[in-house]
Amino acid sequence: MSTLVLLTITGLGLGAMYFLIASGLSLIYGLMGVLNFAHGAFLTVGAYATWWLQGVLDGIESTAVSFVLAAALGLLVGAAVAALVELVLIRPLYQRHIEQVLVTVGLALAITALVQGIWGADARVYAVPDWTIDTTEVLGAAIPNDRFVEIATAAVVLIGLQLFLRRTRYGLIVRAGVENRAMVTALGIDVRRAFTLVFAIGGLAAALAGVLSGIYFGSIDPERGTSLLIFAFIVVVIGGLGSIGGSAVAAVVVGLLQQYANYYASSGLGDLSVVLLLAVVLLLRPAGLSGSTATA
Amino acid sequence: MTVTPRALLGALLPLVLGLLLAAVPLLSLDVPWLFNGPLDSPGTLQVLAACLVLGGVAMSYDLLFGYTGLLSFGHALPFALGVYVSAIALTRWEWGMWAALGLTLAVGLVVPLGLGAVGLRVGGIAFAMVTLAFAQAGAVLVQKNPRALTGGDEGLGLSFERLPDFFVGVLNTKNLYWLALAYAAFVFVVVRWAVGSSPGHVWQAIRENEQRVEVLGLHPYRFKLMVFVLSSFLATAGGVVYLLVFGGATPAVISPNFTLALLVMVVIGGTGTRFGALLGGVLYTYLDQRLPSLAGSSEVQGLPGILRTPLSEPLFLLGTLFILLVLFVPGGLTGLAARGPGRGLRRLEGSLRPGGTSGGVTAQPEEVG
């Protein structure tokens, strides 16, 4: 029983990170039709910016304060990089989907290589407050506290995104743009501003996932973005492109399946069973769990 | 029947090029800057052999991406199948060369048939992601090292006892070079033949407008499966040659970066053109092999850190070059020579979105001419 609880909460923690990456990917694809391969690079940049800033901020207050401060600035760096990419590289290729994908592929290669060149290929460790490494007893299982941080963060982001999409004017434009971009443009709304916004939000969420992955795995490395991105892609396809709710459900399913299969079957089988799940979903429902229409 | 000078040139150029390349190991020319040793030195020949093999694999990818408009992110998988299956058969099971080759080619037919049958049920971006996931499954399998077959991170060395003598030893690098050249020529001929055949015309029609092909009463699915299997098979054959040239298998051949590299090669050279993919593959591989030594040179090491760091990362330079090419030279390097609209990447528009008409704005642009 305690093993099952541990696996479930760990799986949810993993799913939380997948959701943070997938939500941005899904929104960007839904609105702009861009499959963003550079999303993993945003994650890596955010994670490394946090690590670097923590070194700079070292000595002020406690570890917790310097970490939260560094992470907040790191997220802004992630968002800024993403917005810059949209403005400088994606916008000139408006409506040319293949070339947009190719540019993000080039960026993914270049940024990952640059991070590796600057900070080296070795793993880097965050200085995190001690309590995140301690464990809490839940139903007889000792759960590392950081799992709760990841799940809570993803839940907050999910609720925040839903509120943003449903209750604000910009959210309305984004939703309408996912539904029918031509009509929104015809109504005289500059939908391109929403593009930059969505990219910035996606970059922020990806950087958040990067920082959390540093706590979850205990360290960050330049390849982290690429390896998480592949599972986030699977989550997006299973959840249905353009759907935040679908991504959340799929992220939980994928995270749990991966943990269970890795433990109960054999290590490494979790990753394979996720791919198998993708194949099954595509055979039964090619449009993904929530269909291809946009739901916020 | 009249033979136009242009058609004559088109037939003669590959032949002359092939003969010139075949003569390279016989020349002991020194090429300063481009290569470290003379042309017939084993080091130079190995670099050239790698260029030719990957040029061939890039052509096989172009068949899928450039000619049919199928964006696959898993072309590393069939290539790695060729590398790993033959390495395992030769080294772990100690099979003879022909038996190992037969097994590899059989696997190279069956696996893409199965994966393609599932993956091609979806189109556009979903297909890209499915192929990415399949390749990732392969990477996990290699990493997991079942029954100590693949060697995991360490990779798998090739045991040379089972190979014929003319492929073994530094002095025989020229034979490996000729093998690589023969492979590239083979792929070139097969791709030209396939593209000119009647299924080839259907592939290009699918790239232009899949719905229209369906309306004409043809099944795009069958033709897409056909091109998927053919291009995968050619890549598997390339994997075998790669294994012989490099004398071992490493997990790098199944990494997502390798598929992305193939994509970069094809786009650099120019998609769906006669020489584009070959040129791109050769150029990319050459730069990938040579840039690290450039980064180690005293000129670069003498630069201040802010310039030295980016210049020491080959992938950073290649990625940046790639972005610039996509932004400013969408037809690729061969597109520089050709003129007119609707070439290269522009021609692939509309092949990405599944049912591209549903979004209204994303309906395929009118292609005229």
XYZ file of C-alpha atoms in Angstrom:
665
model
C 0.000 0.000 0.000
C 2.690 2.470 1.013
C 4.585 1.695 -2.201
C 1.494 2.394 -4.243
C 0.996 5.737 -2.489
C 4.632 6.681 -3.051
C 4.448 5.703 -6.730
C 1.185 7.571 -7.205
C 2.420 10.814 -5.680
C 5.765 10.580 -7.494
C 3.907 9.889 -10.732
C 1.717 12.928 -10.115
C 4.863 15.011 -9.528
C 6.268 13.845 -12.855
C 2.907 14.472 -14.528
C 2.941 17.991 -13.065
C 6.148 18.780 -14.946
C 4.803 17.255 -18.147
C 1.706 19.399 -17.811
C 3.715 22.600 -17.340
C 5.591 21.939 -20.587
C 2.614 20.561 -22.493
C 0.265 23.426 -21.640
C 2.535 25.940 -23.369
C 3.168 23.639 -26.341
C -0.519 22.991 -26.721
C -1.553 26.657 -26.563
C 1.152 27.691 -29.026
C 0.173 24.955 -31.448
C -3.535 25.581 -31.042
C -3.258 29.290 -31.681
C -0.441 29.538 -34.195
C 0.023 26.061 -35.647
C 3.671 26.119 -34.569
C 5.156 22.904 -33.263
C 7.661 24.461 -30.926
C 10.809 22.367 -30.711
C 12.568 25.186 -28.887
C 10.256 24.694 -25.914
C 12.768 22.352 -24.292
C 15.418 25.021 -24.792
C 13.243 27.573 -22.935
C 13.096 25.049 -20.113
C 16.858 24.597 -20.069
C 17.497 28.340 -20.212
C 15.099 28.998 -17.323
C 16.632 26.259 -15.217
C 20.197 27.449 -15.837
C 19.316 31.110 -15.347
C 17.908 30.167 -11.950
C 21.020 28.218 -11.074
C 23.293 31.072 -12.132
C 21.236 33.742 -10.359
C 21.285 31.715 -7.190
C 25.054 31.804 -7.287
C 24.931 35.594 -7.750
C 22.358 36.089 -4.985
C 24.225 33.802 -2.607
C 24.527 35.217 0.885
C 21.337 37.247 1.034
C 18.907 35.967 3.629
C 18.305 32.209 3.780
C 18.591 29.540 1.123
C 14.833 29.538 0.701
C 14.665 33.277 -0.031
C 17.581 33.249 -2.469
C 16.142 30.214 -4.227
C 12.656 31.653 -4.626
C 14.089 34.982 -5.773
C 16.415 33.304 -8.262
C 13.602 31.090 -9.537
C 11.287 34.078 -10.009
C 13.941 35.884 -12.046
C 14.750 32.647 -13.906
C 11.114 32.340 -14.955
C 11.183 35.896 -16.260
C 14.292 35.038 -18.280
C 12.464 32.025 -19.735
C 9.451 34.184 -20.644
C 11.644 36.922 -22.109
C 13.612 34.483 -24.265
C 10.371 32.937 -25.528
C 8.815 36.314 -26.349
C 12.003 37.394 -28.110
C 12.039 34.212 -30.186
C 8.454 34.850 -31.247
C 9.110 38.474 -32.170
C 12.392 38.012 -33.998
C 12.230 34.546 -35.536
C 8.658 33.253 -35.671
C 6.819 36.404 -36.696
C 8.653 36.960 -40.000
C 7.609 33.453 -41.013
C 3.933 34.058 -40.303
C 1.707 31.354 -41.860
C 4.679 29.317 -43.061
C 4.372 26.412 -40.660
C 7.165 24.203 -41.961
C 9.709 26.974 -41.772
C 8.550 27.929 -38.291
C 9.060 24.342 -37.115
C 12.489 24.277 -38.741
C 13.542 27.517 -37.054
C 12.561 26.147 -33.665
C 14.519 22.957 -34.444
C 17.588 25.069 -35.191
C 17.046 27.035 -31.998
C 16.728 23.866 -29.946
C 20.098 22.656 -31.257
C 21.816 26.034 -30.942
C 20.559 27.009 -27.479
C 21.287 23.582 -25.987
C 24.803 23.700 -27.428
C 25.309 27.248 -26.150
C 24.207 26.335 -22.615
C 26.575 23.384 -22.735
C 29.374 25.615 -23.967
C 28.872 28.175 -21.207
C 28.138 25.956 -18.200
C 29.570 22.606 -19.285
C 27.903 19.250 -19.857
C 28.039 18.198 -16.184
C 24.957 18.204 -13.981
C 24.450 21.252 -11.715
C 22.809 21.106 -8.321
C 20.476 23.723 -6.835
C 20.893 24.806 -3.253
C 17.357 24.092 -2.037
C 15.883 24.516 1.452
C 16.333 21.374 3.526
C 12.634 20.754 3.991
C 12.154 19.929 0.309
C 14.455 16.935 0.733
C 12.770 15.769 3.969
C 9.875 13.368 3.780
C 6.308 13.485 5.018
C 4.343 10.421 6.027
C 1.193 9.909 3.928
C -0.814 6.724 4.544
C 2.306 4.969 5.730
C 4.512 6.071 2.822
C 7.442 8.456 3.234
C 7.017 11.035 0.442
C 9.771 13.538 -0.395
C 8.281 16.994 0.167
C 9.293 18.356 -3.223
C 6.627 16.159 -4.867
C 3.958 18.251 -3.157
C 5.615 21.440 -4.380
C 5.473 20.189 -7.979
C 1.866 19.035 -7.791
C 0.714 22.232 -6.074
C 2.544 24.413 -8.598
C 0.997 22.598 -11.547
C -2.444 22.857 -9.962
C -1.985 26.600 -9.440
C -0.827 27.020 -13.040
C -3.768 24.981 -14.321
C -6.275 27.078 -12.355
C -4.477 30.302 -13.285
C -4.494 29.421 -16.986
C -8.172 28.511 -16.873
C -9.001 31.790 -15.147
C -6.875 33.711 -17.622
C -8.489 32.020 -20.610
C -12.062 32.258 -19.330
C -12.187 35.484 -17.362
C -9.901 37.962 -19.102
C -10.201 39.804 -22.377
C -6.845 38.506 -23.593
C -7.884 34.987 -22.676
C -10.993 35.468 -24.747
C -8.909 36.566 -27.743
C -6.604 33.574 -27.349
C -9.541 31.163 -27.152
C -11.238 32.755 -30.102
C -7.954 32.677 -32.023
C -7.558 28.954 -31.395
C -11.105 28.458 -32.639
C -10.939 30.596 -35.771
C -8.091 32.960 -36.322
C -9.409 34.441 -39.539
C -12.632 35.555 -37.882
C -10.819 37.208 -34.975
C -8.634 39.110 -37.412
C -11.682 40.096 -39.444
C -13.209 41.602 -36.307
C -10.309 44.028 -36.190
C -8.341 42.466 -33.358
C -4.578 42.221 -33.769
C -4.174 38.558 -32.989
C -0.407 38.767 -33.320
C -0.110 40.411 -29.920
C -1.757 37.322 -28.506
C 0.942 35.226 -30.215
C 3.715 36.968 -28.286
C 1.730 36.672 -25.091
C 1.127 32.957 -25.559
C 4.805 32.394 -26.298
C 5.778 34.311 -23.141
C 3.323 32.311 -21.016
C 4.585 29.073 -22.557
C 8.204 30.080 -21.899
C 7.347 30.931 -18.306
C 5.636 27.595 -17.712
C 8.499 25.721 -19.382
C 11.081 27.528 -17.221
C 8.980 26.648 -14.186
C 9.074 23.003 -15.247
C 12.851 23.304 -15.627
C 13.318 24.673 -12.108
C 11.012 22.013 -10.653
C 12.856 19.296 -12.560
C 16.026 20.512 -10.851
C 14.401 19.745 -7.488
C 12.721 16.541 -8.660
C 15.801 14.951 -10.214
C 18.228 16.641 -7.831
C 20.167 18.412 -10.592
C 19.918 20.054 -14.019
C 21.867 19.317 -17.200
C 21.849 20.762 -20.738
C 19.946 17.787 -22.183
C 17.125 18.027 -19.655
C 14.923 20.098 -21.938
C 15.137 17.693 -24.871
C 14.428 14.599 -22.799
C 11.368 16.080 -21.057
C 10.123 17.665 -24.287
C 9.607 14.295 -25.959
C 7.238 13.133 -23.226
C 5.507 16.496 -23.267
C 4.907 16.008 -27.018
C 3.345 12.631 -26.277
C 1.164 14.257 -23.615
C 0.044 16.939 -26.060
C -0.909 14.403 -28.739
C -2.737 12.149 -26.285
C -4.531 15.108 -24.735
C -5.527 16.590 -28.060
C -3.683 19.503 -29.671
C -4.814 22.878 -28.368
C -6.598 21.670 -25.263
C -5.315 22.652 -21.801
C -7.717 20.390 -19.950
C -6.840 17.463 -22.203
C -3.139 18.095 -21.560
C -3.714 18.036 -17.791
C -5.535 14.695 -17.923
C -2.999 13.173 -20.304
C -0.069 14.423 -18.192
C -1.446 12.678 -15.110
C -2.103 9.462 -17.037
C 1.360 9.457 -18.618
C 3.145 10.296 -15.348
C 1.340 7.578 -13.398
C 1.701 4.943 -16.109
C 5.421 5.644 -16.342
C 5.952 5.264 -12.605
C 3.812 2.145 -12.202
C 5.323 0.326 -15.179
C 8.857 1.252 -14.159
C 8.295 -0.188 -10.704
C 5.975 -3.152 -11.201
C 7.295 -4.375 -14.541
C 10.900 -3.344 -15.040
C 12.904 -0.156 -15.197
C 12.733 1.476 -18.628
C 9.471 -0.248 -19.445
C 7.573 2.822 -18.240
C 8.899 4.887 -21.139
C 8.040 2.135 -23.602
C 4.512 1.716 -22.249
C 3.928 5.459 -22.688
C 4.801 5.100 -26.362
C 2.488 2.102 -26.562
C -0.298 4.134 -24.961
C 0.244 6.794 -27.612
C -0.063 4.191 -30.365
C -3.282 2.829 -28.844
C -4.808 6.299 -28.452
C -3.958 7.157 -32.049
C -5.520 3.943 -33.301
C -8.729 4.470 -31.356
C -9.056 8.253 -31.384
C -6.691 9.893 -33.881
C -7.638 13.385 -32.688
C -6.585 12.706 -29.089
C -8.658 12.488 -25.926
C -10.466 15.781 -26.282
C -10.772 15.974 -30.045
C -9.074 18.633 -32.106
C -11.347 21.525 -31.227
C -10.049 24.033 -28.770
C -11.331 23.923 -25.250
C -9.808 26.059 -22.574
C 13.870 11.199 -79.957
C 15.870 14.308 -79.362
C 18.327 14.658 -76.560
C 18.474 18.156 -75.176
C 21.824 19.360 -73.886
C 20.201 19.838 -70.481
C 19.023 16.237 -70.266
C 22.445 15.043 -71.398
C 24.083 17.103 -68.684
C 21.629 15.735 -66.138
C 22.616 12.179 -67.016
C 26.333 12.804 -67.332
C 26.882 14.962 -64.273
C 26.214 12.245 -61.649
C 28.353 9.805 -63.630
C 31.317 12.150 -63.882
C 30.935 13.143 -60.248
C 30.851 9.496 -59.190
C 33.977 8.652 -61.200
C 35.835 11.644 -59.770
C 34.875 10.619 -56.237
C 35.895 7.014 -56.941
C 39.369 8.222 -57.905
C 39.932 10.130 -54.654
C 41.733 7.310 -52.750
C 44.253 7.063 -55.589
C 45.315 10.687 -55.320
C 47.835 11.764 -52.747
C 46.949 15.416 -53.131
C 47.377 17.738 -50.198
C 44.366 19.945 -49.651
C 45.392 22.621 -47.172
C 42.699 23.981 -44.815
C 40.038 21.481 -45.834
C 41.741 18.319 -44.614
C 44.533 17.526 -42.187
C 46.274 14.913 -44.300
C 46.578 14.162 -48.019
C 43.446 12.844 -49.742
C 44.555 9.216 -49.637
C 45.363 9.191 -45.909
C 43.066 6.973 -43.803
C 41.934 9.891 -41.626
C 40.763 11.966 -44.587
C 39.153 8.964 -46.247
C 37.202 8.180 -43.113
C 35.844 11.730 -42.929
C 34.866 11.519 -46.595
C 33.271 8.088 -46.119
C 31.195 9.421 -43.215
C 30.107 12.360 -45.406
C 28.993 10.009 -48.185
C 27.105 7.608 -45.901
C 25.200 10.404 -44.200
C 24.645 12.074 -47.568
C 22.956 8.837 -48.651
C 20.861 8.661 -45.480
C 19.867 12.293 -45.986
C 18.687 11.420 -49.523
C 16.546 8.627 -48.088
C 15.030 11.132 -45.657
C 14.396 13.562 -48.482
C 12.295 10.896 -50.174
C 9.978 11.053 -47.180
C 10.128 14.745 -46.314
C 11.021 16.546 -49.527
C 9.152 14.426 -52.073
C 6.125 13.194 -50.130
C 5.811 15.987 -47.553
C 5.840 13.589 -44.583
C 7.644 15.249 -41.703
C 9.124 12.370 -39.698
C 11.083 12.992 -36.528
C 12.060 9.362 -36.212
C 14.293 8.654 -39.177
C 17.082 7.890 -36.713
C 15.229 4.681 -35.865
C 15.657 2.744 -39.150
C 19.242 3.991 -39.377
C 19.975 2.806 -35.845
C 18.278 -0.508 -36.646
C 20.867 -1.030 -39.355
C 23.709 -0.113 -37.032
C 22.610 -2.080 -33.986
C 21.059 -5.214 -35.499
C 24.112 -5.900 -37.625
C 26.476 -5.060 -34.746
C 24.624 -7.418 -32.409
C 24.506 -10.215 -34.991
C 28.214 -9.893 -35.786
C 29.597 -9.264 -32.310
C 27.229 -10.867 -29.814
C 25.919 -13.796 -31.816
C 29.057 -14.173 -33.948
C 27.150 -14.667 -37.181
C 28.854 -14.475 -40.543
C 28.702 -11.239 -42.512
C 26.080 -12.348 -45.041
C 23.774 -13.866 -42.429
C 23.996 -10.690 -40.355
C 23.314 -8.567 -43.430
C 20.310 -10.699 -44.347
C 18.839 -10.433 -40.858
C 19.392 -6.667 -40.751
C 17.719 -6.054 -44.081
C 14.777 -8.278 -43.115
C 14.339 -6.374 -39.862
C 14.730 -3.158 -41.843
C 11.693 -4.122 -43.921
C 9.417 -5.568 -41.245
C 9.781 -2.963 -38.504
C 9.012 0.101 -40.679
C 6.058 -1.772 -42.148
C 4.575 -2.228 -38.673
C 5.412 1.217 -37.365
C 4.329 2.919 -40.581
C 1.014 1.083 -40.573
C 0.240 2.583 -37.151
C 1.900 5.974 -37.490
C 0.462 6.844 -40.886
C -3.068 6.670 -39.528
C -2.483 10.268 -38.499
C -1.059 13.045 -40.608
C 0.853 16.282 -40.259
C 2.161 17.227 -36.848
C 0.684 14.189 -35.119
C 2.678 11.962 -37.476
C 5.833 13.903 -36.623
C 5.249 13.363 -32.929
C 4.393 9.680 -33.301
C 7.592 8.990 -35.199
C 9.489 10.955 -32.573
C 7.943 8.759 -29.894
C 8.806 5.542 -31.749
C 12.403 6.653 -32.112
C 12.441 7.498 -28.423
C 11.225 3.978 -27.652
C 14.195 2.692 -29.652
C 16.532 4.964 -27.700
C 15.124 3.668 -24.406
C 15.592 0.103 -25.588
C 19.228 0.734 -26.492
C 19.811 2.477 -23.172
C 18.128 -0.318 -21.203
C 20.589 -2.802 -22.677
C 18.398 -5.942 -22.643
C 20.471 -9.120 -22.068
C 23.562 -6.928 -22.387
C 22.994 -6.882 -26.166
C 23.319 -3.194 -26.985
C 25.964 -2.187 -24.471
C 23.859 0.739 -23.204
C 25.717 4.042 -22.970
C 29.023 2.394 -23.755
C 27.928 1.375 -27.217
C 28.999 -1.783 -28.936
C 32.339 -2.408 -30.614
C 32.449 -4.414 -33.818
C 34.338 -7.679 -33.735
C 36.325 -7.784 -36.921
C 36.994 -11.545 -37.069
C 33.773 -12.194 -38.920
C 34.411 -9.600 -41.597
C 36.240 -10.198 -44.861
C 39.836 -9.001 -44.764
C 39.383 -6.155 -47.210
C 37.235 -4.241 -44.729
C 39.634 -4.643 -41.806
C 42.576 -2.483 -40.855
C 43.649 1.108 -41.352
C 45.207 0.386 -44.735
C 41.869 -0.799 -46.060
C 40.075 2.456 -45.248
C 39.975 3.083 -48.987
C 37.778 -0.005 -49.425
C 35.385 1.348 -46.800
C 35.408 4.652 -48.649
C 34.431 2.896 -51.869
C 31.722 1.025 -50.004
C 30.343 4.331 -48.708
C 30.510 5.802 -52.215
C 28.734 2.766 -53.624
C 26.023 3.162 -50.986
C 25.533 6.857 -51.783
C 25.400 6.090 -55.514
C 22.933 3.272 -54.907
C 20.607 5.522 -52.902
C 20.929 8.245 -55.530
C 19.912 5.865 -58.309
C 17.069 4.300 -56.308
C 15.682 7.694 -55.296
C 15.840 9.011 -58.868
C 14.175 5.870 -60.159
C 11.497 5.849 -57.441
C 10.672 9.522 -57.849
C 10.288 9.085 -61.591
C 8.107 5.977 -61.305
C 4.339 6.174 -61.191
C 4.083 5.741 -57.395
C 6.678 8.523 -57.249
C 4.318 10.850 -59.065
C 1.597 9.979 -56.556
C 3.961 10.784 -53.671
C 4.584 14.216 -55.102
C 0.875 14.673 -55.664
C 0.290 13.804 -51.995
C 2.787 16.485 -51.058
C 0.933 19.043 -53.143
C -2.617 18.129 -52.196
C -3.537 14.922 -50.437
C -7.302 15.433 -50.621
C -7.133 15.754 -54.340
C -5.284 12.459 -54.634
C -8.075 10.879 -52.624
C -10.726 12.418 -54.835
C -8.956 10.897 -57.837
C -9.706 7.491 -56.338
C -6.248 6.607 -55.045
C -5.474 5.585 -51.479
C -2.846 7.999 -50.124
C -2.317 5.691 -47.130
C -0.905 2.862 -49.252
C 1.414 5.151 -51.149
C 2.604 6.798 -47.959
C 3.297 3.396 -46.392
C 5.225 2.431 -49.517
C 7.492 5.482 -49.388
C 7.889 5.131 -45.614
C 9.106 1.542 -45.953
C 11.374 2.318 -48.898
C 13.050 5.295 -47.276
C 13.416 3.430 -43.966
C 14.946 0.476 -45.770
C 17.516 2.693 -47.472
C 18.363 4.241 -44.099
C 18.810 0.774 -42.565
C 21.252 -0.126 -45.323
C 23.069 3.124 -44.538
C 23.297 2.059 -40.922
C 25.172 -1.107 -41.904
C 27.707 0.882 -43.934
C 28.064 3.392 -41.090
C 28.833 0.536 -38.690
C 31.602 -0.760 -40.949
C 33.107 2.697 -41.484
C 33.159 3.609 -37.788
C 33.758 0.102 -36.435
C 31.159 0.329 -33.679
C 27.700 1.419 -32.580
C 27.013 4.276 -30.162
C 23.658 5.460 -28.751
C 24.224 8.787 -30.557
C 22.777 7.236 -33.747
C 19.338 6.881 -32.126
C 19.289 10.211 -30.263
C 16.621 12.776 -31.210
C 19.501 15.023 -32.248
C 20.386 12.659 -35.063
C 16.945 12.900 -36.647
C 17.091 16.674 -36.275
C 20.516 16.606 -37.916
C 19.044 14.735 -40.904
C 16.346 17.372 -41.182
C 18.982 20.094 -41.051
C 21.010 18.358 -43.794
C 18.060 18.085 -46.165
C 16.957 21.677 -45.630
C 20.479 23.080 -45.943
C 20.881 21.369 -49.305
C 17.365 21.992 -50.568
C 14.339 19.708 -50.177
C 13.045 17.617 -53.047
C 15.891 18.400 -55.418
C 18.259 16.139 -57.280
C 21.477 16.884 -55.404
C 20.225 18.919 -52.448
C 20.049 16.248 -49.772
C 23.360 14.668 -50.801
C 25.080 18.048 -50.773
C 23.522 18.958 -47.424
C 24.458 15.632 -45.863
C 28.047 15.870 -47.036
C 28.408 19.495 -45.950
C 26.807 18.982 -42.540
C 28.861 15.893 -41.751
C 32.047 17.569 -42.914
C 31.407 20.608 -40.710
C 30.373 18.405 -37.799
C 33.642 16.475 -38.070
C 35.882 19.447 -38.752
C 34.478 22.224 -36.569
C 35.722 20.681 -33.297
C 39.292 20.815 -34.581
C 38.694 24.406 -35.668
C 37.486 25.170 -32.144
C 40.686 23.679 -30.761
C 42.890 25.774 -33.037
C 45.084 28.480 -31.572
C 43.220 31.251 -33.429
C 39.938 30.451 -31.701
C 41.504 29.686 -28.339
C 43.126 33.115 -28.413
C 39.768 34.898 -28.669
C 38.056 36.440 -25.656
C 35.601 34.142 -23.868
C 32.453 35.731 -25.226
C 33.450 34.747 -28.776
C 35.331 31.574 -27.933
C 32.473 29.761 -26.171
C 29.970 29.849 -29.071
C 32.686 29.057 -31.610
C 33.710 25.955 -29.666
C 30.256 24.389 -29.999
C 29.759 22.888 -33.487
C 26.044 22.403 -32.905
C 25.623 26.053 -32.007
C 27.249 27.105 -35.270
C 25.287 24.558 -37.308
C 22.020 25.473 -35.605
C 22.585 29.168 -36.239
C 23.599 28.582 -39.840
C 20.456 26.514 -40.255
C 18.185 29.251 -38.872
C 19.770 31.830 -41.149
C 19.309 29.560 -44.166
C 15.647 28.918 -43.328
C 15.033 32.642 -42.897
C 16.904 33.907 -45.917
C 17.488 31.032 -48.345
C 14.379 28.851 -48.086
C 15.294 26.877 -51.207
C 18.504 25.604 -49.613
C 21.913 25.770 -51.252
C 20.739 24.188 -54.505
C 17.855 26.674 -54.477
C 20.378 29.483 -54.737
C 21.040 28.409 -58.288
C 17.416 27.808 -59.243
C 14.986 30.668 -59.703
C 11.281 31.165 -59.428
C 8.705 30.828 -56.698
C 7.294 27.652 -55.229
C 10.632 25.961 -54.752
C 12.070 24.191 -51.743
C 10.320 24.665 -48.435
C 7.593 26.876 -49.859
C 6.370 23.895 -51.809
C 5.882 21.895 -48.613
C 3.367 24.317 -47.151
C 0.021 22.839 -46.339
C 1.430 19.360 -45.836
C 1.782 19.903 -42.105
C -1.704 20.404 -40.772
C -3.875 17.318 -40.751
C -6.988 18.254 -42.705
C -5.461 21.661 -43.257
C -8.752 23.092 -44.406
C -10.493 22.929 -41.036
C -8.774 26.040 -39.716
C -10.045 28.199 -42.543
C -6.975 30.396 -42.726
C -4.631 27.463 -43.014
C -6.157 26.088 -46.175
C -3.525 25.180 -48.716
C -2.326 28.141 -50.705
C -3.112 28.023 -54.384
C -0.249 26.477 -56.281
C 0.041 27.751 -59.781
C 2.514 26.119 -62.103
